[in-house]
Amino acid sequence: YYSTNVDVLNLVMYMITTCYQSLCFSVLFYALGVFSENFKKPEEPVVVEEKTETTEENKKEEEQEYQASMVMVGDNLIHSSIYKDASDGKGGYDFRKMYELVKPIIQKYDIAYYNQETVLGGKELGVSDYPTFNSPQEVGDAMIDAGFNLVSLASNHTMDSGEKAILASREYWDSKSDVLAVGSYSSTDDRDKVRIVTKNNIRYTMLNYTYGTNGISVPSGKEYLVNVWPTNLEINDININVASAFKYPPKLKVISLICFPNLRIHFCGM
């Protein structure tokens, strides 16, 4: 209460210099009366505010901040010139040398995103070039080795080599425990599964869609093969996906849309 009295005196001095004389004296007498009453030590100290401040301080001490760094790059599009250069001459591929200069940069980040533009159906199905791609799965090995751990699979080239390539790609990515790969799935249940990953105590997830599949039809009843916005998923299904992701809300949500600038959609990219 002593600090309160000092504030009252400061207020009085201010009013003396700024108010009309008659008003000043009236306020001065009133303020002095308040001052004299406040100067008397109350019988019981008021400590409610002190308790509140202490509680808030304790809460702040208990709260902790977590940080995670993130890097994002664009399409990993594997033309024949690339996979031929990566061939070991024995039927295998090694793409790691192609990413060796960016590897030290990518590995500095906690979350590293890229878009796998061409489907990784694997060499067993036969690798292929434009316009219908199929890429070796060793591409994914090289990207993971470079430090990437967040991958979007829904692109306009996802359907290039058909259902078999998509299922082979999904099986490949499911075998990588430290990578979150979304946008293309093996079943409806697989698509509706909410994948939430934790990094540095921060939960995150990603929803991924493409604008189309270059005129290749997605099989009816198998819309889970690739998320197309919004033609092959009912808007209610999209709402379910989003709602599921927010049921146990992650701190970071990433939405990836593969599209072209001339398309009339409201958002594109990350």
mmCIF file of C-alpha atoms in Angstrom:
data_model
loop_
_atom_site.group_PDB
_atom_site.id
_atom_site.type_symbol
_atom_site.label_atom_id
_atom_site.label_comp_id
_atom_site.label_asym_id
_atom_site.label_seq_id
_atom_site.Cartn_x
_atom_site.Cartn_y
_atom_site.Cartn_z
ATOM 1 C CA TYR A 1 0.000 0.000 0.000
ATOM 2 C CA TYR A 2 2.972 2.334 0.335
ATOM 3 C CA SER A 3 3.560 2.262 -3.422
ATOM 4 C CA THR A 4 -0.101 3.123 -3.948
ATOM 5 C CA ASN A 5 0.281 6.224 -1.807
ATOM 6 C CA VAL A 6 3.293 7.363 -3.850
ATOM 7 C CA ASP A 7 1.234 7.018 -7.012
ATOM 8 C CA VAL A 8 -1.510 9.118 -5.457
ATOM 9 C CA LEU A 9 0.982 11.880 -4.577
ATOM 10 C CA ASN A 10 2.353 11.840 -8.124
ATOM 11 C CA LEU A 11 -1.171 12.146 -9.451
ATOM 12 C CA VAL A 12 -1.855 15.100 -7.139
ATOM 13 C CA MET A 13 1.279 16.961 -8.269
ATOM 14 C CA TYR A 14 0.370 16.408 -11.897
ATOM 15 C CA MET A 15 -3.158 17.702 -11.369
ATOM 16 C CA ILE A 16 -1.902 20.791 -9.531
ATOM 17 C CA THR A 17 0.120 21.824 -12.589
ATOM 18 C CA THR A 18 -2.561 21.066 -15.179
ATOM 19 C CA CYS A 19 -5.980 21.772 -13.633
ATOM 20 C CA TYR A 20 -7.831 24.956 -12.887
ATOM 21 C CA GLN A 21 -7.093 26.282 -9.406
ATOM 22 C CA SER A 22 -10.536 25.669 -7.908
ATOM 23 C CA LEU A 23 -10.693 22.145 -9.289
ATOM 24 C CA CYS A 24 -7.150 21.486 -8.119
ATOM 25 C CA PHE A 25 -7.894 22.316 -4.514
ATOM 26 C CA SER A 26 -10.992 20.119 -4.521
ATOM 27 C CA VAL A 27 -9.049 17.172 -5.922
ATOM 28 C CA LEU A 28 -6.123 17.922 -3.608
ATOM 29 C CA PHE A 29 -8.245 17.773 -0.489
ATOM 30 C CA TYR A 30 -9.917 14.583 -1.674
ATOM 31 C CA ALA A 31 -6.584 12.997 -2.527
ATOM 32 C CA LEU A 32 -5.089 13.916 0.824
ATOM 33 C CA GLY A 33 -8.043 12.258 2.494
ATOM 34 C CA VAL A 34 -7.478 9.110 0.467
ATOM 35 C CA PHE A 35 -3.773 9.273 1.228
ATOM 36 C CA SER A 36 -4.337 9.554 4.971
ATOM 37 C CA GLU A 37 -6.740 6.617 4.913
ATOM 38 C CA ASN A 38 -4.403 4.457 2.835
ATOM 39 C CA PHE A 39 -1.442 5.313 5.043
ATOM 40 C CA LYS A 40 -3.057 3.407 7.875
ATOM 41 C CA LYS A 41 -1.762 -0.119 7.833
ATOM 42 C CA PRO A 42 -4.641 -2.468 7.068
ATOM 43 C CA GLU A 43 -5.433 -5.081 9.633
ATOM 44 C CA GLU A 44 -4.927 -7.947 7.148
ATOM 45 C CA PRO A 45 -2.524 -7.576 4.224
ATOM 46 C CA VAL A 46 -4.065 -8.139 0.818
ATOM 47 C CA VAL A 47 -2.067 -10.894 -0.845
ATOM 48 C CA VAL A 48 -4.417 -12.142 -3.571
ATOM 49 C CA GLU A 49 -2.547 -10.360 -6.352
ATOM 50 C CA GLU A 50 0.781 -11.613 -5.070
ATOM 51 C CA LYS A 51 -0.493 -15.181 -5.152
ATOM 52 C CA THR A 52 -1.734 -14.706 -8.730
ATOM 53 C CA GLU A 53 1.590 -13.308 -9.875
ATOM 54 C CA THR A 54 3.460 -16.119 -8.195
ATOM 55 C CA THR A 55 1.185 -18.672 -9.844
ATOM 56 C CA GLU A 56 1.720 -17.137 -13.277
ATOM 57 C CA GLU A 57 5.456 -17.063 -12.739
ATOM 58 C CA ASN A 58 5.395 -20.717 -11.753
ATOM 59 C CA LYS A 59 3.435 -21.534 -14.894
ATOM 60 C CA LYS A 60 5.957 -19.698 -17.033
ATOM 61 C CA GLU A 61 8.764 -21.610 -15.377
ATOM 62 C CA GLU A 62 6.967 -24.883 -16.080
ATOM 63 C CA GLU A 63 6.328 -23.992 -19.739
ATOM 64 C CA GLN A 64 9.067 -24.932 -22.165
ATOM 65 C CA GLU A 65 9.679 -23.812 -25.698
ATOM 66 C CA TYR A 66 10.733 -26.284 -28.363
ATOM 67 C CA GLN A 67 12.223 -25.460 -31.724
ATOM 68 C CA ALA A 68 12.620 -27.337 -34.988
ATOM 69 C CA SER A 69 14.195 -26.105 -38.203
ATOM 70 C CA MET A 70 12.712 -26.909 -41.611
ATOM 71 C CA VAL A 71 13.930 -26.835 -45.208
ATOM 72 C CA MET A 72 11.749 -27.381 -48.296
ATOM 73 C CA VAL A 73 12.737 -28.135 -51.889
ATOM 74 C CA GLY A 74 10.762 -28.894 -55.037
ATOM 75 C CA ASP A 75 10.283 -31.687 -57.513
ATOM 76 C CA ASN A 76 12.604 -34.666 -57.724
ATOM 77 C CA LEU A 77 11.917 -35.497 -61.366
ATOM 78 C CA ILE A 78 13.933 -38.444 -62.700
ATOM 79 C CA HIS A 79 14.461 -38.343 -66.464
ATOM 80 C CA SER A 80 16.356 -41.089 -68.299
ATOM 81 C CA SER A 81 19.549 -39.019 -68.427
ATOM 82 C CA ILE A 82 19.561 -39.018 -64.633
ATOM 83 C CA TYR A 83 18.952 -42.715 -63.994
ATOM 84 C CA LYS A 84 21.361 -43.698 -66.766
ATOM 85 C CA ASP A 85 24.061 -41.618 -65.102
ATOM 86 C CA ALA A 86 23.267 -43.328 -61.798
ATOM 87 C CA SER A 87 23.462 -46.837 -63.247
ATOM 88 C CA ASP A 88 26.211 -49.040 -61.832
ATOM 89 C CA GLY A 89 26.274 -51.153 -65.002
ATOM 90 C CA LYS A 90 25.056 -54.220 -63.093
ATOM 91 C CA GLY A 91 21.343 -53.513 -63.064
ATOM 92 C CA GLY A 92 21.523 -51.344 -59.955
ATOM 93 C CA TYR A 93 21.563 -47.598 -59.313
ATOM 94 C CA ASP A 94 23.324 -45.199 -56.978
ATOM 95 C CA PHE A 95 22.054 -41.606 -56.967
ATOM 96 C CA ARG A 96 23.893 -40.493 -53.841
ATOM 97 C CA LYS A 97 26.699 -38.697 -55.719
ATOM 98 C CA MET A 98 24.104 -36.400 -57.287
ATOM 99 C CA TYR A 99 23.101 -35.013 -53.896
ATOM 100 C CA GLU A 100 26.486 -34.935 -52.180
ATOM 101 C CA LEU A 101 26.808 -31.144 -52.435
ATOM 102 C CA VAL A 102 23.415 -30.433 -50.867
ATOM 103 C CA LYS A 103 23.677 -33.183 -48.244
ATOM 104 C CA PRO A 104 25.632 -31.069 -45.693
ATOM 105 C CA ILE A 105 23.003 -28.339 -46.018
ATOM 106 C CA ILE A 106 19.957 -30.590 -45.719
ATOM 107 C CA GLN A 107 21.311 -32.497 -42.744
ATOM 108 C CA LYS A 108 21.453 -29.290 -40.693
ATOM 109 C CA TYR A 109 17.659 -29.219 -40.537
ATOM 110 C CA ASP A 110 15.315 -31.184 -38.285
ATOM 111 C CA ILE A 111 12.557 -31.489 -40.897
ATOM 112 C CA ALA A 112 13.537 -31.713 -44.564
ATOM 113 C CA TYR A 113 10.749 -31.814 -47.166
ATOM 114 C CA TYR A 114 10.839 -32.610 -50.862
ATOM 115 C CA ASN A 115 8.331 -33.660 -53.516
ATOM 116 C CA GLN A 116 8.903 -37.038 -55.172
ATOM 117 C CA GLU A 117 7.454 -36.076 -58.537
ATOM 118 C CA THR A 118 7.960 -39.437 -60.266
ATOM 119 C CA VAL A 119 6.661 -42.642 -58.744
ATOM 120 C CA LEU A 120 9.244 -45.008 -57.273
ATOM 121 C CA GLY A 121 7.793 -48.206 -58.705
ATOM 122 C CA GLY A 122 11.251 -49.760 -58.863
ATOM 123 C CA LYS A 123 13.386 -51.287 -61.577
ATOM 124 C CA GLU A 124 11.510 -54.603 -61.309
ATOM 125 C CA LEU A 125 8.639 -52.966 -63.227
ATOM 126 C CA GLY A 126 11.028 -51.362 -65.701
ATOM 127 C CA VAL A 127 12.251 -47.783 -65.382
ATOM 128 C CA SER A 128 10.812 -45.268 -67.832
ATOM 129 C CA ASP A 129 11.100 -41.657 -68.942
ATOM 130 C CA TYR A 130 8.732 -38.894 -70.055
ATOM 131 C CA PRO A 131 5.788 -38.849 -70.516
ATOM 132 C CA THR A 132 5.025 -41.824 -68.263
ATOM 133 C CA PHE A 133 7.712 -42.101 -65.618
ATOM 134 C CA ASN A 134 8.750 -44.949 -63.366
ATOM 135 C CA SER A 135 11.840 -44.450 -61.245
ATOM 136 C CA PRO A 136 14.236 -46.724 -59.355
ATOM 137 C CA GLN A 137 13.652 -46.912 -55.626
ATOM 138 C CA GLU A 138 17.323 -46.148 -55.114
ATOM 139 C CA VAL A 139 16.274 -42.530 -55.713
ATOM 140 C CA GLY A 140 14.518 -42.625 -52.352
ATOM 141 C CA ASP A 141 17.564 -44.192 -50.724
ATOM 142 C CA ALA A 142 19.710 -41.284 -51.926
ATOM 143 C CA MET A 143 17.220 -38.670 -50.731
ATOM 144 C CA ILE A 144 16.980 -40.253 -47.294
ATOM 145 C CA ASP A 145 20.763 -40.478 -47.154
ATOM 146 C CA ALA A 146 20.894 -36.744 -47.942
ATOM 147 C CA GLY A 147 18.713 -36.080 -44.916
ATOM 148 C CA PHE A 148 15.172 -35.762 -46.266
ATOM 149 C CA ASN A 149 12.444 -37.106 -43.982
ATOM 150 C CA LEU A 150 9.186 -35.530 -45.211
ATOM 151 C CA VAL A 151 7.974 -36.542 -48.680
ATOM 152 C CA SER A 152 4.907 -35.768 -50.795
ATOM 153 C CA LEU A 153 3.906 -38.502 -53.239
ATOM 154 C CA ALA A 154 0.788 -37.055 -54.914
ATOM 155 C CA SER A 155 1.794 -35.440 -58.201
ATOM 156 C CA ASN A 156 0.534 -35.277 -61.764
ATOM 157 C CA HIS A 157 2.898 -38.209 -62.548
ATOM 158 C CA THR A 158 1.776 -40.546 -59.752
ATOM 159 C CA MET A 159 -0.481 -42.599 -62.074
ATOM 160 C CA ASP A 160 2.114 -42.761 -64.891
ATOM 161 C CA SER A 161 2.926 -46.456 -64.432
ATOM 162 C CA GLY A 162 -0.339 -47.625 -62.977
ATOM 163 C CA GLU A 163 -1.498 -49.233 -59.780
ATOM 164 C CA LYS A 164 1.366 -51.727 -59.494
ATOM 165 C CA ALA A 165 3.960 -48.969 -59.435
ATOM 166 C CA ILE A 166 1.994 -47.038 -56.794
ATOM 167 C CA LEU A 167 1.644 -50.074 -54.545
ATOM 168 C CA ALA A 168 5.361 -50.836 -54.938
ATOM 169 C CA SER A 169 6.156 -47.217 -54.091
ATOM 170 C CA ARG A 170 3.906 -47.290 -51.028
ATOM 171 C CA GLU A 171 5.498 -50.523 -49.827
ATOM 172 C CA TYR A 172 8.919 -48.951 -50.225
ATOM 173 C CA TRP A 173 8.065 -45.846 -48.222
ATOM 174 C CA ASP A 174 6.297 -47.859 -45.518
ATOM 175 C CA SER A 175 9.577 -49.665 -44.917
ATOM 176 C CA LYS A 176 11.279 -46.380 -43.988
ATOM 177 C CA SER A 177 10.473 -45.790 -40.336
ATOM 178 C CA ASP A 178 12.104 -42.367 -40.089
ATOM 179 C CA VAL A 179 10.309 -40.845 -43.076
ATOM 180 C CA LEU A 180 6.788 -39.405 -43.333
ATOM 181 C CA ALA A 181 5.578 -39.956 -46.921
ATOM 182 C CA VAL A 182 1.990 -39.019 -47.800
ATOM 183 C CA GLY A 183 -0.355 -38.428 -50.722
ATOM 184 C CA SER A 184 -0.453 -41.909 -52.284
ATOM 185 C CA TYR A 185 -1.713 -45.036 -50.514
ATOM 186 C CA SER A 186 -2.438 -48.739 -50.807
ATOM 187 C CA SER A 187 -6.015 -48.686 -49.461
ATOM 188 C CA THR A 188 -8.736 -46.432 -48.104
ATOM 189 C CA ASP A 189 -7.797 -47.357 -44.551
ATOM 190 C CA ASP A 190 -4.186 -46.553 -45.321
ATOM 191 C CA ARG A 191 -5.198 -43.154 -46.694
ATOM 192 C CA ASP A 192 -7.387 -42.322 -43.695
ATOM 193 C CA LYS A 193 -4.662 -43.195 -41.222
ATOM 194 C CA VAL A 194 -3.381 -40.069 -39.501
ATOM 195 C CA ARG A 195 0.389 -40.026 -39.512
ATOM 196 C CA ILE A 196 1.806 -37.759 -36.822
ATOM 197 C CA VAL A 197 5.539 -37.550 -36.236
ATOM 198 C CA THR A 198 7.396 -35.975 -33.327
ATOM 199 C CA LYS A 199 10.624 -34.045 -33.636
ATOM 200 C CA ASN A 200 12.183 -32.145 -30.730
ATOM 201 C CA ASN A 201 8.914 -32.618 -28.799
ATOM 202 C CA ILE A 202 6.994 -30.938 -31.639
ATOM 203 C CA ARG A 203 4.241 -32.962 -33.329
ATOM 204 C CA TYR A 204 3.731 -32.481 -37.054
ATOM 205 C CA THR A 205 1.872 -34.004 -39.983
ATOM 206 C CA MET A 206 1.253 -33.337 -43.680
ATOM 207 C CA LEU A 207 -1.693 -33.615 -46.084
ATOM 208 C CA ASN A 208 -0.763 -33.824 -49.772
ATOM 209 C CA TYR A 209 -2.850 -33.446 -52.962
ATOM 210 C CA THR A 210 -2.227 -33.010 -56.688
ATOM 211 C CA TYR A 211 -4.274 -31.006 -59.198
ATOM 212 C CA GLY A 212 -4.588 -33.957 -61.609
ATOM 213 C CA THR A 213 -2.915 -36.979 -63.200
ATOM 214 C CA ASN A 214 -2.171 -35.844 -66.768
ATOM 215 C CA GLY A 215 -5.378 -37.320 -68.144
ATOM 216 C CA ILE A 216 -4.775 -40.805 -66.718
ATOM 217 C CA SER A 217 -7.897 -41.924 -64.899
ATOM 218 C CA VAL A 218 -7.695 -43.024 -61.298
ATOM 219 C CA PRO A 219 -9.546 -46.377 -61.028
ATOM 220 C CA SER A 220 -13.045 -46.000 -59.645
ATOM 221 C CA GLY A 221 -13.168 -47.087 -56.019
ATOM 222 C CA LYS A 222 -9.406 -46.768 -55.718
ATOM 223 C CA GLU A 223 -9.168 -43.028 -55.198
ATOM 224 C CA TYR A 224 -6.742 -43.748 -52.382
ATOM 225 C CA LEU A 225 -4.005 -44.410 -54.968
ATOM 226 C CA VAL A 226 -3.426 -40.676 -55.267
ATOM 227 C CA ASN A 227 -5.012 -37.672 -53.579
ATOM 228 C CA VAL A 228 -6.415 -35.415 -56.319
ATOM 229 C CA TRP A 229 -7.774 -32.012 -55.351
ATOM 230 C CA PRO A 230 -10.712 -32.000 -55.377
ATOM 231 C CA THR A 231 -11.930 -34.198 -58.210
ATOM 232 C CA ASN A 232 -11.510 -37.739 -56.889
ATOM 233 C CA LEU A 233 -12.108 -37.093 -53.216
ATOM 234 C CA GLU A 234 -15.492 -35.933 -52.012
ATOM 235 C CA ILE A 235 -15.152 -32.735 -50.050
ATOM 236 C CA ASN A 236 -16.513 -34.626 -47.054
ATOM 237 C CA ASP A 237 -13.606 -37.070 -47.308
ATOM 238 C CA ILE A 238 -11.169 -34.177 -47.324
ATOM 239 C CA ASN A 239 -12.905 -32.741 -44.286
ATOM 240 C CA ILE A 240 -12.539 -36.119 -42.574
ATOM 241 C CA ASN A 241 -8.819 -36.161 -43.364
ATOM 242 C CA VAL A 242 -8.354 -32.665 -41.986
ATOM 243 C CA ALA A 243 -10.535 -33.341 -38.951
ATOM 244 C CA SER A 244 -8.613 -36.523 -38.222
ATOM 245 C CA ALA A 245 -5.335 -34.652 -38.376
ATOM 246 C CA PHE A 246 -6.689 -32.149 -35.867
ATOM 247 C CA LYS A 247 -8.245 -34.698 -33.505
ATOM 248 C CA TYR A 248 -4.921 -34.987 -31.719
ATOM 249 C CA PRO A 249 -3.618 -31.671 -33.000
ATOM 250 C CA PRO A 250 0.014 -31.518 -34.054
ATOM 251 C CA LYS A 251 1.822 -28.237 -33.527
ATOM 252 C CA LEU A 252 2.768 -28.037 -37.196
ATOM 253 C CA LYS A 253 0.554 -28.875 -40.159
ATOM 254 C CA VAL A 254 1.935 -28.863 -43.685
ATOM 255 C CA ILE A 255 -0.327 -28.922 -46.734
ATOM 256 C CA SER A 256 1.354 -29.677 -50.044
ATOM 257 C CA LEU A 257 -0.440 -29.088 -53.343
ATOM 258 C CA ILE A 258 1.139 -29.925 -56.689
ATOM 259 C CA CYS A 259 -0.214 -27.564 -59.344
ATOM 260 C CA PHE A 260 0.567 -25.159 -62.159
ATOM 261 C CA PRO A 261 0.297 -21.342 -61.928
ATOM 262 C CA ASN A 262 -2.327 -21.149 -64.693
ATOM 263 C CA LEU A 263 -4.749 -23.349 -62.771
ATOM 264 C CA ARG A 264 -7.548 -21.502 -61.043
ATOM 265 C CA ILE A 265 -7.090 -22.718 -57.521
ATOM 266 C CA HIS A 266 -6.626 -20.532 -54.504
ATOM 267 C CA PHE A 267 -3.389 -21.925 -53.161
ATOM 268 C CA CYS A 268 -0.437 -23.735 -54.637
ATOM 269 C CA GLY A 269 2.741 -25.176 -53.179
ATOM 270 C CA MET A 270 3.454 -25.287 -49.469
#
